XYZ file of C-alpha atoms in Angstrom:
402
model
C 55.046 86.465 -47.309
C 56.054 89.305 -44.933
C 57.475 88.173 -41.584
C 54.679 89.858 -39.600
C 52.027 88.029 -41.646
C 53.836 84.723 -41.096
C 53.928 85.285 -37.328
C 50.238 86.241 -37.239
C 49.371 83.127 -39.236
C 51.361 80.983 -36.791
C 49.559 82.532 -33.813
C 46.159 81.878 -35.419
C 47.105 78.247 -36.107
C 48.228 77.755 -32.504
C 44.994 79.282 -31.220
C 42.912 77.052 -33.495
C 44.834 73.955 -32.361
C 44.400 74.958 -28.707
C 40.648 75.481 -29.163
C 40.301 72.086 -30.864
C 42.300 70.452 -28.069
C 40.103 72.117 -25.450
C 36.939 70.637 -26.983
C 38.478 67.155 -27.117
C 39.707 67.394 -23.529
C 36.289 68.554 -22.306
C 34.686 65.602 -24.108
C 37.180 63.204 -22.518
C 36.473 64.572 -19.025
C 32.714 64.324 -19.566
C 33.130 60.654 -20.482
C 35.137 60.058 -17.298
C 32.442 61.806 -15.235
C 29.725 59.707 -16.871
C 31.659 56.490 -16.232
C 32.409 57.281 -12.584
C 29.328 59.312 -11.701
C 31.560 62.283 -10.902
C 35.322 62.581 -10.410
C 37.442 64.117 -7.668
C 38.873 67.540 -8.305
C 42.318 65.918 -8.108
C 41.475 63.690 -11.080
C 39.985 66.628 -12.964
C 43.092 68.757 -12.350
C 45.304 65.880 -13.451
C 43.489 65.603 -16.786
C 43.566 69.373 -17.342
C 47.316 69.560 -16.800
C 48.660 66.167 -17.852
C 46.346 64.521 -20.385
C 48.866 62.957 -22.819
C 47.568 64.860 -25.848
C 45.597 67.871 -24.644
C 46.846 68.658 -21.137
C 48.195 72.113 -20.391
C 51.756 70.890 -19.834
C 51.716 68.248 -22.564
C 50.418 70.021 -25.672
C 52.707 72.419 -27.606
C 52.159 75.990 -26.394
C 53.921 78.984 -24.870
C 53.647 78.744 -21.091
C 56.479 80.831 -19.619
C 57.482 84.451 -20.223
C 55.777 87.398 -21.877
C 54.158 85.282 -24.559
C 52.898 82.692 -22.085
C 50.817 82.618 -18.932
C 53.267 83.187 -16.057
C 56.853 83.943 -15.056
C 59.144 81.718 -12.990
C 62.172 82.734 -10.911
C 64.492 81.318 -13.556
C 62.748 83.317 -16.286
C 63.345 86.597 -14.417
C 67.166 86.578 -14.713
C 70.050 84.137 -15.151
C 71.476 85.179 -11.762
C 68.966 82.846 -10.105
C 70.505 79.818 -11.798
C 74.034 81.064 -11.200
C 73.387 81.217 -7.451
C 71.796 77.760 -7.381
C 74.882 76.498 -9.213
C 77.088 77.840 -6.419
C 75.129 75.774 -3.917
C 75.662 72.695 -6.092
C 79.389 73.401 -6.143
C 79.504 73.393 -2.338
C 77.368 70.251 -2.229
C 79.843 68.572 -4.558
C 82.717 69.518 -2.261
C 80.803 68.125 0.730
C 80.138 64.816 -1.007
C 83.638 64.454 -2.438
C 84.262 61.887 -5.156
C 84.897 62.313 -8.859
C 81.414 63.209 -10.060
C 78.227 64.975 -9.045
C 74.739 64.420 -10.439
C 72.048 67.074 -10.618
C 68.656 65.532 -11.368
C 66.000 68.117 -12.199
C 62.356 67.118 -12.513
C 59.868 69.363 -14.288
C 62.483 71.652 -15.840
C 60.003 73.445 -18.104
C 61.779 74.774 -21.166
C 65.183 74.242 -19.525
C 66.121 77.819 -18.671
C 67.203 77.066 -15.112
C 69.325 74.139 -16.300
C 70.916 76.361 -18.939
C 71.743 79.126 -16.452
C 73.224 76.629 -13.979
C 75.338 74.917 -16.635
C 76.485 78.206 -18.205
C 77.539 79.535 -14.810
C 79.376 76.384 -13.725
C 81.182 76.117 -17.071
C 82.391 79.687 -16.591
C 83.071 79.794 -12.838
C 83.984 76.174 -12.013
C 85.179 74.386 -15.173
C 86.710 71.427 -13.308
C 83.439 70.732 -11.462
C 81.503 71.233 -14.706
C 83.573 68.591 -16.511
C 82.601 65.939 -13.941
C 78.922 66.966 -13.713
C 75.981 64.884 -14.926
C 72.781 66.872 -15.427
C 69.821 64.499 -15.709
C 66.353 65.718 -16.642
C 63.133 63.929 -15.708
C 60.501 65.214 -18.134
C 57.097 63.755 -19.051
C 56.090 66.474 -21.541
C 57.223 65.820 -25.134
C 56.838 69.523 -25.882
C 59.080 70.556 -22.992
C 61.667 67.911 -23.840
C 61.905 69.210 -27.410
C 62.440 72.730 -26.086
C 65.027 71.518 -23.563
C 66.997 69.657 -26.218
C 67.214 72.763 -28.385
C 68.042 75.121 -25.514
C 70.707 72.888 -23.947
C 72.453 71.865 -27.168
C 75.723 73.543 -26.111
C 75.849 71.352 -22.979
C 74.843 68.092 -24.663
C 77.838 66.192 -23.241
C 76.679 66.980 -19.717
C 72.910 66.508 -20.188
C 70.767 63.399 -20.480
C 67.094 62.516 -20.021
C 65.865 59.719 -17.806
C 62.953 58.384 -15.779
C 62.697 58.718 -12.020
C 63.465 55.014 -11.540
C 66.716 55.391 -13.490
C 67.980 57.695 -10.728
C 68.084 54.862 -8.196
C 71.181 55.216 -6.000
C 72.190 58.628 -7.394
C 74.680 60.793 -5.519
C 74.304 64.521 -5.887
C 71.253 66.778 -5.673
C 67.665 66.229 -6.759
C 66.272 69.622 -7.855
C 62.740 70.850 -8.456
C 61.721 74.441 -9.075
C 57.983 75.184 -9.174
C 57.066 71.536 -9.676
C 55.129 70.503 -6.579
C 52.612 73.365 -6.836
C 51.323 71.795 -10.057
C 50.659 68.323 -8.607
C 46.916 67.559 -8.636
C 45.284 68.363 -5.291
C 42.162 67.208 -3.491
C 39.827 70.086 -2.604
C 38.045 69.870 0.748
C 35.604 71.923 2.806
C 34.478 71.741 6.413
C 30.660 71.807 6.604
C 28.676 71.281 9.834
C 31.700 69.670 11.429
C 32.252 67.191 8.584
C 35.182 67.165 6.158
C 33.816 66.951 2.608
C 35.566 66.660 -0.741
C 34.882 68.580 -3.956
C 33.900 66.384 -6.893
C 33.484 67.633 -10.470
C 30.277 66.824 -12.358
C 28.839 67.825 -15.720
C 26.384 70.711 -15.866
C 25.004 71.862 -19.197
C 27.895 72.601 -21.538
C 30.338 72.969 -18.651
C 31.295 71.555 -15.277
C 30.211 72.154 -11.685
C 31.261 71.233 -8.142
C 29.543 68.810 -5.819
C 30.469 68.149 -2.185
C 30.653 64.489 -1.180
C 32.263 62.241 1.397
C 36.054 62.075 0.925
C 37.281 59.634 -1.731
C 40.068 58.333 0.514
C 40.745 58.296 4.284
C 44.211 59.674 3.512
C 42.664 63.146 3.237
C 41.495 63.214 6.853
C 44.698 61.390 7.743
C 46.729 64.319 6.477
C 45.144 66.677 9.017
C 45.372 64.075 11.777
C 49.064 63.580 11.056
C 49.627 67.320 11.250
C 47.664 67.542 14.512
C 45.322 70.069 12.899
C 41.692 70.492 11.928
C 40.274 72.562 9.121
C 38.196 75.434 10.451
C 34.419 75.322 9.957
C 33.413 76.810 6.604
C 36.985 76.826 5.253
C 38.178 75.369 1.962
C 41.674 73.959 1.482
C 43.825 71.810 -0.777
C 45.387 68.492 0.213
C 48.303 67.445 -1.986
C 48.587 63.702 -1.397
C 50.792 63.288 -4.471
C 53.479 65.587 -3.037
C 54.203 63.358 -0.058
C 54.202 60.192 -2.151
C 56.647 61.936 -4.482
C 58.933 63.044 -1.657
C 59.078 59.553 -0.193
C 59.927 58.212 -3.643
C 62.677 60.791 -4.185
C 64.139 60.059 -0.758
C 64.146 56.341 -1.555
C 65.908 56.896 -4.891
C 68.665 59.092 -3.476
C 71.721 57.108 -2.458
C 73.574 59.982 -0.846
C 73.245 63.712 -1.253
C 70.636 66.425 -1.202
C 67.117 67.344 -2.282
C 66.474 71.010 -3.138
C 62.821 71.998 -3.488
C 61.972 75.589 -4.491
C 58.325 76.558 -4.700
C 55.688 78.866 -3.326
C 53.965 77.712 -0.185
C 53.864 77.780 3.613
C 54.367 75.631 6.681
C 51.151 73.707 7.415
C 50.135 75.942 10.342
C 50.073 78.929 8.017
C 48.668 77.122 4.975
C 45.702 75.767 6.948
C 45.231 78.805 9.178
C 41.590 79.600 10.075
C 42.188 82.989 8.458
C 42.802 81.370 5.052
C 39.129 80.844 4.253
C 39.287 79.973 0.549
C 42.519 78.026 0.212
C 45.218 78.910 -2.298
C 44.092 77.414 -5.618
C 44.845 79.754 -8.525
C 44.730 79.569 -12.317
C 47.041 81.450 -14.689
C 46.072 82.366 -18.244
C 47.842 85.055 -20.250
C 49.304 86.583 -17.074
C 45.912 86.930 -15.457
C 44.885 85.019 -12.359
C 41.526 83.445 -11.688
C 39.995 81.185 -9.053
C 37.835 79.286 -11.551
C 39.539 76.041 -12.640
C 36.378 74.791 -14.382
C 36.828 77.065 -17.387
C 39.599 77.381 -20.009
C 39.944 73.608 -19.722
C 43.477 72.600 -20.691
C 44.387 76.185 -21.576
C 45.354 77.501 -18.142
C 47.794 76.531 -15.439
C 46.244 75.355 -12.163
C 48.331 75.558 -8.990
C 48.092 75.375 -5.212
C 50.582 76.485 -2.564
C 52.837 73.783 -1.175
C 52.537 72.328 2.330
C 56.231 72.338 3.281
C 55.597 70.734 6.674
C 54.227 67.597 5.028
C 57.149 67.568 2.580
C 59.581 67.621 5.487
C 57.661 64.944 7.396
C 57.460 62.593 4.405
C 61.129 63.234 3.642
C 62.054 62.145 7.149
C 60.134 58.910 6.578
C 62.440 58.279 3.596
C 65.644 59.066 5.495
C 65.952 62.727 4.545
C 67.093 65.213 7.180
C 65.829 68.797 6.905
C 68.978 70.913 6.602
C 67.552 74.295 5.569
C 64.152 75.920 5.126
C 63.693 79.607 4.430
C 62.247 82.319 2.228
C 63.662 82.636 -1.262
C 65.177 86.017 -0.440
C 67.127 84.477 2.467
C 68.229 81.580 0.302
C 69.471 83.829 -2.519
C 71.131 86.370 -0.257
C 73.030 83.575 1.447
C 74.257 82.311 -1.915
C 75.629 85.718 -2.880
C 72.767 87.641 -4.478
C 74.188 91.028 -3.445
C 77.670 90.192 -4.656
C 76.238 88.898 -7.944
C 74.148 92.019 -8.459
C 77.133 94.275 -7.819
C 79.197 92.332 -10.362
C 76.459 92.669 -12.970
C 76.098 96.379 -12.250
C 79.849 96.905 -12.585
C 79.680 95.563 -16.152
C 76.815 97.893 -17.065
C 77.972 101.323 -18.230
C 74.530 102.775 -18.966
C 72.774 103.995 -15.794
C 69.287 103.432 -17.211
C 70.090 99.800 -17.985
C 71.734 99.417 -14.574
C 68.574 100.691 -12.895
C 66.421 98.373 -15.017
C 68.664 95.496 -13.933
C 68.161 96.353 -10.260
C 64.393 96.532 -10.712
C 64.326 93.191 -12.533
C 66.377 91.401 -9.899
C 64.340 93.022 -7.139
C 61.484 90.658 -8.091
C 63.544 87.682 -6.909
C 64.017 88.872 -3.338
C 61.481 91.541 -2.403
C 58.585 90.311 -0.219
C 55.978 92.813 -1.408
C 55.027 92.385 -5.053
C 57.967 90.046 -5.689
C 58.898 86.401 -5.217
C 61.170 86.786 -2.215
C 58.778 85.819 0.572
C 56.047 83.697 -1.017
C 58.648 81.361 -2.504
C 60.528 79.055 -0.146
C 63.576 76.833 -0.439
C 63.837 73.475 1.332
C 67.122 71.542 1.426
C 67.100 67.979 2.728
C 70.052 65.634 3.013
C 70.742 61.910 3.147
C 73.981 60.495 4.479
C 75.627 63.920 4.622
C 75.413 64.825 8.302
C 74.538 68.392 9.253
C 76.750 70.622 7.086
C 76.661 74.417 7.183
C 75.220 75.142 3.759
C 76.207 78.226 1.818
C 72.554 79.228 1.446
C 72.200 79.424 5.237
C 74.676 82.300 5.507
C 73.272 84.868 7.934
C 71.851 88.020 6.399
C 73.554 89.903 9.235
C 76.889 88.915 7.679
C 75.958 90.506 4.346
C 76.450 94.223 3.909
C 73.787 95.857 1.747
C 75.103 98.976 -0.028
C 72.957 102.037 0.615
C 70.519 102.830 -2.176
C 71.117 99.609 -4.112
C 67.330 99.293 -4.545
């Protein structure tokens, strides 16, 4: 059979499996709605993304890259991981000792882990030899992909549960994890805070506004000293703060690095943000309708970094750095790294393509540089001057580099 025919047959089989999984997931959700008389959007989102057999992140499928539904910073270029690795190297020096653990949760296919490990093996072999890279992964499909991708670093890599990280010293890393935690959807109507529930309607699903399922939703706004504006819709990610408190409790000494797209609470819940931030991604197209393509599309919401910082403090984590991704990467040596890559490229067309590719990581308009943020928290480390906090004023940008 010709290769092209084999590939086409494989694509058709994957599409048929996905369609069958969608029908089974929809039937499962309808049963849950019938049992409960309606479910919160948070429960619905959880089933769509994490159902053990048919959830978007659990079933075998292409999610990242050209053949998937979205790009991540680590899928843009390996320089992203190389720069993060440099921050780990400094963190290791700050902690001292004979070993350093990186624990990454939600590593996707493992590309960021691979880029970090490749870079450290090349640039800092002594640090690399004492490194433990531990992956917390609930998706069997992703774990299979990670095992294949990271085969060359098998002596450094292991898989574990969150609880097995108790007392770890090093850095807990997440990149585009928190945005995919299930969120409660709320609206302010006639002065009352109401929650979106999902109910069955015909062959599909519909929304219904009801009293909040838990007082923790209103408690989130009270804790922030804020109120949702009349007529506005927003997301409340209760899972994110529970997760941060858990991570802070597990960490013995070291750092937590959270990279994701989001805002401080005052900006996230601004009266000007009328419709919230919930978005769906399917074949590189965005939509604001999470009630279709059930189990076939990613569903995300921007992160409330203020609540992450507050809950981290409750668990003994000090906020050491918070900034835009472009600031974070420039501080870690983005310009120097780009110049090194350009120096190795003899073809001007390829050099220009390289600049345009890397531009996506730091440019605010049309890129990831401003929407994405980096938060570094520490426990038992004092207030060190982190490499990522290097002032942009101390970095010379060559004329015409972009």
